[in-house]
PDB file of C-alpha atoms in Angstrom:
ATOM      1  CA  MET A 581      74.934 121.346  68.675  1.00 40.00           C
ATOM      2  CA  CYS A 582      74.819 123.184  72.012  1.00 41.00           C
ATOM      3  CA  ASN A 583      77.715 125.166  73.462  1.00 43.00           C
ATOM      4  CA  SER A 584      77.791 123.025  76.601  1.00 43.00           C
ATOM      5  CA  CYS A 585      78.284 119.949  74.452  1.00 46.00           C
ATOM      6  CA  SER A 586      81.295 121.451  72.665  1.00 44.00           C
ATOM      7  CA  LYS A 587      82.833 122.417  76.004  1.00 50.00           C
ATOM      8  CA  PHE A 588      82.426 118.911  77.377  1.00 42.00           C
ATOM      9  CA  CYS A 589      83.824 117.347  74.253  1.00 62.00           C
ATOM     10  CA  THR A 590      86.999 119.341  73.861  1.00 64.00           C
ATOM     11  CA  SER A 591      87.898 121.869  76.517  1.00 64.00           C
ATOM     12  CA  LYS A 592      88.365 119.243  79.263  1.00 63.00           C
ATOM     13  CA  ILE A 593      90.454 116.879  77.118  1.00 69.00           C
ATOM     14  CA  PRO A 594      94.238 117.452  77.252  1.00 66.00           C
ATOM     15  CA  ILE A 595      94.938 116.261  73.706  1.00 68.00           C
ATOM     16  CA  PHE A 596      92.778 119.070  72.283  1.00 72.00           C
ATOM     17  CA  GLU A 597      94.524 121.875  74.179  1.00 69.00           C
ATOM     18  CA  PRO A 598      96.577 122.921  71.111  1.00 68.00           C
ATOM     19  CA  LEU A 599      93.365 123.638  69.166  1.00 72.00           C
ATOM     20  CA  SER A 600      91.904 127.095  68.912  1.00 75.00           C
ATOM     21  CA  LEU A 601      88.242 127.581  69.805  1.00 77.00           C
ATOM     22  CA  GLU A 602      87.349 127.633  66.101  1.00 77.00           C
ATOM     23  CA  GLU A 603      89.250 124.390  65.483  1.00 75.00           C
ATOM     24  CA  GLN A 604      87.489 122.778  68.430  1.00 76.00           C
ATOM     25  CA  LYS A 605      84.127 123.839  67.053  1.00 77.00           C
ATOM     26  CA  GLU A 606      85.057 122.441  63.636  1.00 76.00           C
ATOM     27  CA  LEU A 607      86.042 119.094  65.157  1.00 77.00           C
ATOM     28  CA  ILE A 608      82.892 118.841  67.273  1.00 77.00           C
ATOM     29  CA  SER A 609      80.684 119.752  64.328  1.00 79.00           C
ATOM     30  CA  LYS A 610      81.886 116.545  62.641  1.00 80.00           C
ATOM     31  CA  ALA A 611      81.434 114.371  65.730  1.00 84.00           C
ATOM     32  CA  GLN A 612      78.469 112.193  66.561  1.00 88.00           C
ATOM     33  CA  HIS A 613      76.598 113.174  69.727  1.00 90.00           C
ATOM     34  CA  LEU A 614      74.774 110.180  71.151  1.00 93.00           C
ATOM     35  CA  ASP A 615      72.804 109.595  74.349  1.00 95.00           C
ATOM     36  CA  TYR A 616      72.313 106.245  76.076  1.00 96.00           C
ATOM     37  CA  LYS A 617      70.106 104.825  78.804  1.00 96.00           C
ATOM     38  CA  ARG A 618      71.252 102.636  81.675  1.00 94.00           C
ATOM     39  CA  GLY A 619      72.369  99.194  80.532  1.00 94.00           C
ATOM     40  CA  GLU A 620      72.670 100.070  76.837  1.00 96.00           C
ATOM     41  CA  ASN A 621      75.754  98.813  75.029  1.00 95.00           C
ATOM     42  CA  ILE A 622      78.001 101.430  73.445  1.00 94.00           C
ATOM     43  CA  PHE A 623      80.364  98.996  71.761  1.00 93.00           C
ATOM     44  CA  HIS A 624      81.232  95.309  71.996  1.00 93.00           C
ATOM     45  CA  GLU A 625      84.364  93.232  71.817  1.00 91.00           C
ATOM     46  CA  TYR A 626      85.497  92.812  68.211  1.00 90.00           C
ATOM     47  CA  ASP A 627      83.853  96.051  67.024  1.00 90.00           C
ATOM     48  CA  PRO A 628      86.383  97.981  64.892  1.00 86.00           C
ATOM     49  CA  VAL A 629      88.349 100.722  66.661  1.00 83.00           C
ATOM     50  CA  ASP A 630      87.603 103.554  64.240  1.00 83.00           C
ATOM     51  CA  LYS A 631      86.798 106.361  66.685  1.00 85.00           C
ATOM     52  CA  ILE A 632      87.579 107.854  70.046  1.00 85.00           C
ATOM     53  CA  ILE A 633      84.849 108.276  72.635  1.00 89.00           C
ATOM     54  CA  ILE A 634      84.483 111.283  74.938  1.00 88.00           C
ATOM     55  CA  ILE A 635      82.120 111.208  77.905  1.00 90.00           C
ATOM     56  CA  ARG A 636      79.953 114.351  77.944  1.00 87.00           C
ATOM     57  CA  TYR A 637      78.020 113.326  81.047  1.00 90.00           C
ATOM     58  CA  GLY A 638      77.216 110.207  83.033  1.00 92.00           C
ATOM     59  CA  LYS A 639      79.297 107.064  83.536  1.00 92.00           C
ATOM     60  CA  VAL A 640      80.400 104.252  81.219  1.00 95.00           C
ATOM     61  CA  LYS A 641      81.655 100.850  82.358  1.00 94.00           C
ATOM     62  CA  ILE A 642      84.457  99.172  80.410  1.00 92.00           C
ATOM     63  CA  ASN A 643      84.361  95.432  81.009  1.00 92.00           C
ATOM     64  CA  ARG A 644      85.304  92.022  79.729  1.00 91.00           C
ATOM     65  CA  TYR A 645      83.941  88.528  80.368  1.00 90.00           C
ATOM     66  CA  SER A 646      85.844  85.326  80.991  1.00 86.00           C
ATOM     67  CA  MET A 647      85.072  82.115  79.128  1.00 87.00           C
ATOM     68  CA  GLU A 648      82.946  81.132  82.129  1.00 89.00           C
ATOM     69  CA  GLY A 649      80.935  84.364  81.911  1.00 88.00           C
ATOM     70  CA  LYS A 650      82.517  86.122  84.909  1.00 87.00           C
ATOM     71  CA  GLU A 651      82.587  89.887  84.531  1.00 88.00           C
ATOM     72  CA  TYR A 652      85.789  91.903  85.020  1.00 89.00           C
ATOM     73  CA  VAL A 653      85.488  95.677  85.202  1.00 88.00           C
ATOM     74  CA  LEU A 654      88.554  97.342  83.675  1.00 88.00           C
ATOM     75  CA  ASP A 655      87.524 100.955  84.115  1.00 89.00           C
ATOM     76  CA  ILE A 656      84.588 103.239  84.781  1.00 91.00           C
ATOM     77  CA  LEU A 657      84.688 106.424  82.745  1.00 91.00           C
ATOM     78  CA  THR A 658      83.169 109.694  83.908  1.00 89.00           C
ATOM     79  CA  GLU A 659      82.567 113.157  82.461  1.00 86.00           C
ATOM     80  CA  GLY A 660      85.550 114.398  80.465  1.00 82.00           C
ATOM     81  CA  ASP A 661      87.178 110.958  80.095  1.00 86.00           C
ATOM     82  CA  ILE A 662      88.328 109.694  76.726  1.00 85.00           C
ATOM     83  CA  TYR A 663      88.546 106.114  75.470  1.00 88.00           C
ATOM     84  CA  GLY A 664      89.905 104.463  72.346  1.00 82.00           C
ATOM     85  CA  GLU A 665      92.930 106.671  71.725  1.00 76.00           C
ATOM     86  CA  GLN A 666      95.270 103.862  72.800  1.00 72.00           C
ATOM     87  CA  ASN A 667      94.132 101.661  69.883  1.00 70.00           C
ATOM     88  CA  ILE A 668      92.949 104.105  67.271  1.00 67.00           C
ATOM     89  CA  PHE A 669      96.014 103.695  65.014  1.00 67.00           C
ATOM     90  CA  SER A 670      96.328  99.952  65.451  1.00 68.00           C
ATOM     91  CA  GLY A 671      93.710  98.919  62.927  1.00 66.00           C
ATOM     92  CA  LYS A 672      92.501  96.429  65.512  1.00 79.00           C
ATOM     93  CA  VAL A 673      89.159  95.761  67.163  1.00 84.00           C
ATOM     94  CA  PHE A 674      87.970  96.618  70.655  1.00 87.00           C
ATOM     95  CA  GLU A 675      89.009  94.018  73.225  1.00 87.00           C
ATOM     96  CA  THR A 676      86.382  95.205  75.716  1.00 91.00           C
ATOM     97  CA  ASN A 677      82.730  96.141  76.012  1.00 95.00           C
ATOM     98  CA  ALA A 678      81.305  99.510  77.030  1.00 95.00           C
ATOM     99  CA  VAL A 679      77.998  99.777  78.901  1.00 96.00           C
ATOM    100  CA  ALA A 680      76.106 102.865  80.104  1.00 95.00           C
ATOM    101  CA  LEU A 681      75.831 102.986  83.915  1.00 91.00           C
ATOM    102  CA  GLY A 682      72.791 105.223  83.770  1.00 90.00           C
ATOM    103  CA  GLU A 683      71.877 107.986  81.381  1.00 94.00           C
ATOM    104  CA  CYS A 684      74.999 109.250  79.640  1.00 94.00           C
ATOM    105  CA  GLY A 685      76.020 111.279  76.619  1.00 93.00           C
ATOM    106  CA  LEU A 686      78.997 110.682  74.343  1.00 92.00           C
ATOM    107  CA  CYS A 687      80.861 112.391  71.545  1.00 88.00           C
ATOM    108  CA  LEU A 688      82.339 110.056  68.925  1.00 89.00           C
ATOM    109  CA  ILE A 689      85.199 111.458  66.828  1.00 86.00           C
ATOM    110  CA  SER A 690      86.276 109.445  63.810  1.00 86.00           C
ATOM    111  CA  LEU A 691      89.750 108.081  63.105  1.00 81.00           C
ATOM    112  CA  THR A 692      89.880 110.078  59.869  1.00 82.00           C
ATOM    113  CA  ASP A 693      89.249 113.387  61.648  1.00 84.00           C
ATOM    114  CA  ILE A 694      91.888 112.619  64.288  1.00 79.00           C
ATOM    115  CA  GLN A 695      94.445 111.700  61.616  1.00 79.00           C
ATOM    116  CA  GLN A 696      93.800 114.949  59.771  1.00 82.00           C
ATOM    117  CA  LEU A 697      94.229 116.865  63.026  1.00 78.00           C
ATOM    118  CA  ILE A 698      97.612 115.251  63.694  1.00 78.00           C
ATOM    119  CA  LEU A 699      98.819 116.139  60.199  1.00 82.00           C
ATOM    120  CA  ARG A 700      97.948 119.783  60.900  1.00 81.00           C
ATOM    121  CA  LYS A 701      99.089 119.795  64.531  1.00 79.00           C
ATOM    122  CA  PRO A 702     101.678 117.083  65.308  1.00 81.00           C
ATOM    123  CA  GLU A 703     101.679 118.081  68.988  1.00 78.00           C
ATOM    124  CA  ILE A 704      98.282 116.395  69.288  1.00 75.00           C
ATOM    125  CA  GLY A 705      99.916 113.090  68.358  1.00 73.00           C
ATOM    126  CA  ILE A 706     102.481 113.644  71.117  1.00 76.00           C
ATOM    127  CA  LYS A 707      99.695 114.292  73.620  1.00 73.00           C
ATOM    128  CA  ILE A 708      97.942 111.091  72.556  1.00 74.00           C
ATOM    129  CA  LEU A 709     101.150 109.142  73.226  1.00 72.00           C
ATOM    130  CA  SER A 710     101.384 110.819  76.626  1.00 74.00           C
ATOM    131  CA  MET A 711      97.812 109.805  77.481  1.00 72.00           C
ATOM    132  CA  VAL A 712      98.526 106.225  76.418  1.00 70.00           C
ATOM    133  CA  GLY A 713     101.540 106.215  78.753  1.00 71.00           C
ATOM    134  CA  GLN A 714      99.384 107.468  81.627  1.00 74.00           C
ATOM    135  CA  LYS A 715      96.825 104.730  81.018  1.00 73.00           C
ATOM    136  CA  LEU A 716      99.545 102.072  81.028  1.00 71.00           C
ATOM    137  CA  SER A 717     100.726 103.425  84.372  1.00 75.00           C
ATOM    138  CA  THR A 718      97.156 103.277  85.715  1.00 75.00           C
ATOM    139  CA  ALA A 719      96.799  99.699  84.455  1.00 73.00           C
ATOM    140  CA  ASN A 720     100.010  98.746  86.279  1.00 76.00           C
ATOM    141  CA  GLU A 721      98.617 100.248  89.500  1.00 80.00           C
ATOM    142  CA  LEU A 722      95.505  98.106  89.133  1.00 79.00           C
ATOM    143  CA  VAL A 723      97.614  94.976  88.573  1.00 79.00           C
ATOM    144  CA  GLN A 724      99.534  95.767  91.753  1.00 83.00           C
ATOM    145  CA  LEU A 725      96.262  96.251  93.616  1.00 84.00           C
ATOM    146  CA  LEU A 726      94.922  92.898  92.448  1.00 82.00           C
ATOM    147  CA  SER A 727      98.073  91.170  93.683  1.00 87.00           C
ATOM    148  CA  ILE A 728      97.075  91.942  97.294  1.00 90.00           C
ATOM    149  CA  ASN A 729      95.473  88.900  98.914  1.00 91.00           C
ATOM    150  CA  ASP A 730      93.913  90.557 101.969  1.00 94.00           C
ATOM    151  CA  ALA A 731      90.366  91.671 101.098  1.00 94.00           C
ATOM    152  CA  LYS A 732      90.333  94.705 103.389  1.00 95.00           C
ATOM    153  CA  ALA A 733      93.654  95.939 102.046  1.00 94.00           C
ATOM    154  CA  ARG A 734      92.431  95.439  98.504  1.00 94.00           C
ATOM    155  CA  VAL A 735      89.265  97.442  99.192  1.00 95.00           C
ATOM    156  CA  ALA A 736      91.296 100.210 100.879  1.00 95.00           C
ATOM    157  CA  GLY A 737      93.722 100.285  97.960  1.00 94.00           C
ATOM    158  CA  PHE A 738      90.885 100.417  95.477  1.00 94.00           C
ATOM    159  CA  LEU A 739      89.317 103.419  97.213  1.00 95.00           C
ATOM    160  CA  LEU A 740      92.641 105.256  96.994  1.00 94.00           C
ATOM    161  CA  PHE A 741      93.123 104.152  93.386  1.00 91.00           C
ATOM    162  CA  ARG A 742      89.644 105.244  92.343  1.00 91.00           C
ATOM    163  CA  SER A 743      89.820 108.551  94.195  1.00 92.00           C
ATOM    164  CA  ASN A 744      93.099 109.378  92.458  1.00 89.00           C
ATOM    165  CA  ARG A 745      91.659 108.254  89.138  1.00 86.00           C
ATOM    166  CA  ILE A 746      88.629 110.573  89.297  1.00 86.00           C
ATOM    167  CA  LYS A 747      90.318 113.298  91.395  1.00 87.00           C
ATOM    168  CA  GLU A 748      87.385 113.305  93.817  1.00 91.00           C
ATOM    169  CA  GLN A 749      86.895 112.343  97.460  1.00 94.00           C
ATOM    170  CA  THR A 750      83.455 110.827  96.838  1.00 94.00           C
ATOM    171  CA  ILE A 751      83.219 107.593  94.853  1.00 94.00           C
ATOM    172  CA  GLU A 752      79.892 106.609  93.317  1.00 92.00           C
ATOM    173  CA  LEU A 753      79.856 102.907  92.486  1.00 90.00           C
ATOM    174  CA  THR A 754      77.642  99.964  93.366  1.00 89.00           C
ATOM    175  CA  ARG A 755      79.001  97.099  95.428  1.00 92.00           C
ATOM    176  CA  ASP A 756      78.575  94.862  92.375  1.00 90.00           C
ATOM    177  CA  ASP A 757      80.778  97.107  90.238  1.00 88.00           C
ATOM    178  CA  ILE A 758      83.475  97.257  92.916  1.00 92.00           C
ATOM    179  CA  SER A 759      83.271  93.477  93.185  1.00 91.00           C
ATOM    180  CA  ALA A 760      83.833  93.051  89.460  1.00 86.00           C
ATOM    181  CA  TYR A 761      86.591  95.668  89.536  1.00 88.00           C
ATOM    182  CA  ILE A 762      88.773  94.058  92.232  1.00 91.00           C
ATOM    183  CA  ASN A 763      87.559  90.426  92.162  1.00 89.00           C
ATOM    184  CA  VAL A 764      86.243  90.357  95.733  1.00 92.00           C
ATOM    185  CA  ARG A 765      82.811  88.992  96.629  1.00 92.00           C
ATOM    186  CA  ARG A 766      80.063  91.561  97.018  1.00 93.00           C
ATOM    187  CA  GLU A 767      79.264  90.452 100.569  1.00 95.00           C
ATOM    188  CA  THR A 768      82.915  90.791 101.548  1.00 96.00           C
ATOM    189  CA  ILE A 769      83.094  94.283 100.100  1.00 95.00           C
ATOM    190  CA  SER A 770      80.043  95.364 102.095  1.00 95.00           C
ATOM    191  CA  ARG A 771      81.582  93.971 105.262  1.00 95.00           C
ATOM    192  CA  LYS A 772      84.971  95.596 104.705  1.00 96.00           C
ATOM    193  CA  LEU A 773      83.396  98.950 103.838  1.00 96.00           C
ATOM    194  CA  SER A 774      81.471  98.807 107.118  1.00 96.00           C
ATOM    195  CA  GLU A 775      84.722  98.134 108.982  1.00 96.00           C
ATOM    196  CA  LEU A 776      86.440 101.063 107.263  1.00 96.00           C
ATOM    197  CA  CYS A 777      83.461 103.241 108.119  1.00 96.00           C
ATOM    198  CA  LYS A 778      83.700 102.325 111.818  1.00 96.00           C
ATOM    199  CA  GLU A 779      87.414 103.105 111.760  1.00 96.00           C
ATOM    200  CA  GLY A 780      86.752 106.610 110.445  1.00 96.00           C
ATOM    201  CA  ALA A 781      88.390 106.097 107.065  1.00 96.00           C
ATOM    202  CA  ILE A 782      85.225 106.545 105.015  1.00 95.00           C
ATOM    203  CA  LYS A 783      81.580 107.546 105.226  1.00 96.00           C
ATOM    204  CA  LEU A 784      78.877 105.539 103.474  1.00 95.00           C
ATOM    205  CA  GLU A 785      75.977 107.385 101.894  1.00 92.00           C
ATOM    206  CA  GLY A 786      73.344 104.935 100.717  1.00 84.00           C
ATOM    207  CA  ASN A 787      74.356 102.032  98.488  1.00 84.00           C
ATOM    208  CA  ARG A 788      76.387 103.968  95.953  1.00 86.00           C
ATOM    209  CA  LYS A 789      78.319 106.819  97.559  1.00 93.00           C
ATOM    210  CA  ILE A 790      81.548 106.333  99.494  1.00 96.00           C
ATOM    211  CA  GLN A 791      83.158 109.462 100.888  1.00 96.00           C
ATOM    212  CA  ILE A 792      86.825 109.251 101.819  1.00 96.00           C
ATOM    213  CA  LEU A 793      87.484 110.913 105.196  1.00 96.00           C
ATOM    214  CA  ASN A 794      91.009 109.759 106.058  1.00 96.00           C
ATOM    215  CA  ARG A 795      93.399 108.719 103.302  1.00 95.00           C
ATOM    216  CA  ASP A 796      96.163 107.933 105.796  1.00 96.00           C
ATOM    217  CA  ILE A 797      94.110 105.138 107.378  1.00 95.00           C
ATOM    218  CA  LEU A 798      93.406 103.635 103.956  1.00 95.00           C
ATOM    219  CA  ARG A 799      97.037 103.959 102.910  1.00 94.00           C
ATOM    220  CA  ASP A 800      98.310 102.265 106.076  1.00 94.00           C
ATOM    221  CA  ILE A 801      95.925  99.332 105.606  1.00 94.00           C
ATOM    222  CA  PHE A 802      96.905  98.943 101.962  1.00 92.00           C
ATOM    223  CA  GLU A 803     100.667  99.385 102.333  1.00 89.00           C
ATOM    224  CA  ASN A 804     100.884  96.975 105.273  1.00 87.00           C
ATOM    225  CA  GLU A 805      99.905  94.161 102.904  1.00 75.00           C
ATOM    226  CA  MET A 806     102.242  95.079 100.061  1.00 68.00           C
TER     227      MET A 806
END
């Protein structure tokens, strides 16, 4: 196990802040460290939730499909993100799929190891509950976003939502992923992004990078439709 891996796995994750460096190393020594290529499945719907997943590097798409086969993107995880903590004590199965959006590396920490940690340090359990609360708040924001009918306002709101989510001004997503995220046709997204670019709200860099230049313009467009 490399030092950089242990840093990615624990030091950037709030629930592990109560752990000493030695305790972090002990936890990571028990974890699985896996690497994936673009398009590889990490888990599927109905797989048992018996671990939490930490993104060491790269991006992971969390999605679900309708009965008709339409894809809905629920989240896109980046370096330092954690997934699975909201269901790890439920004894249930995953209700989503996870797919690598390029080369990525993960740490998988088992339910048993997390339970033992909480017995030793109950404050970790409190932090897990706090993270679950934050994710519920984020999910409510996305529901509010999807209630907007105007496509341009929905795209503007999504850019604000995603920027806040990743705490960055540059968003790296394909038009297809944005389409599946906010249920707007790909062609419409391209057109609305071009309009926002002309208005000075964003800058487009190739087909994947969107740099936010003026949040106030985006906010006005979004809030005018709420």
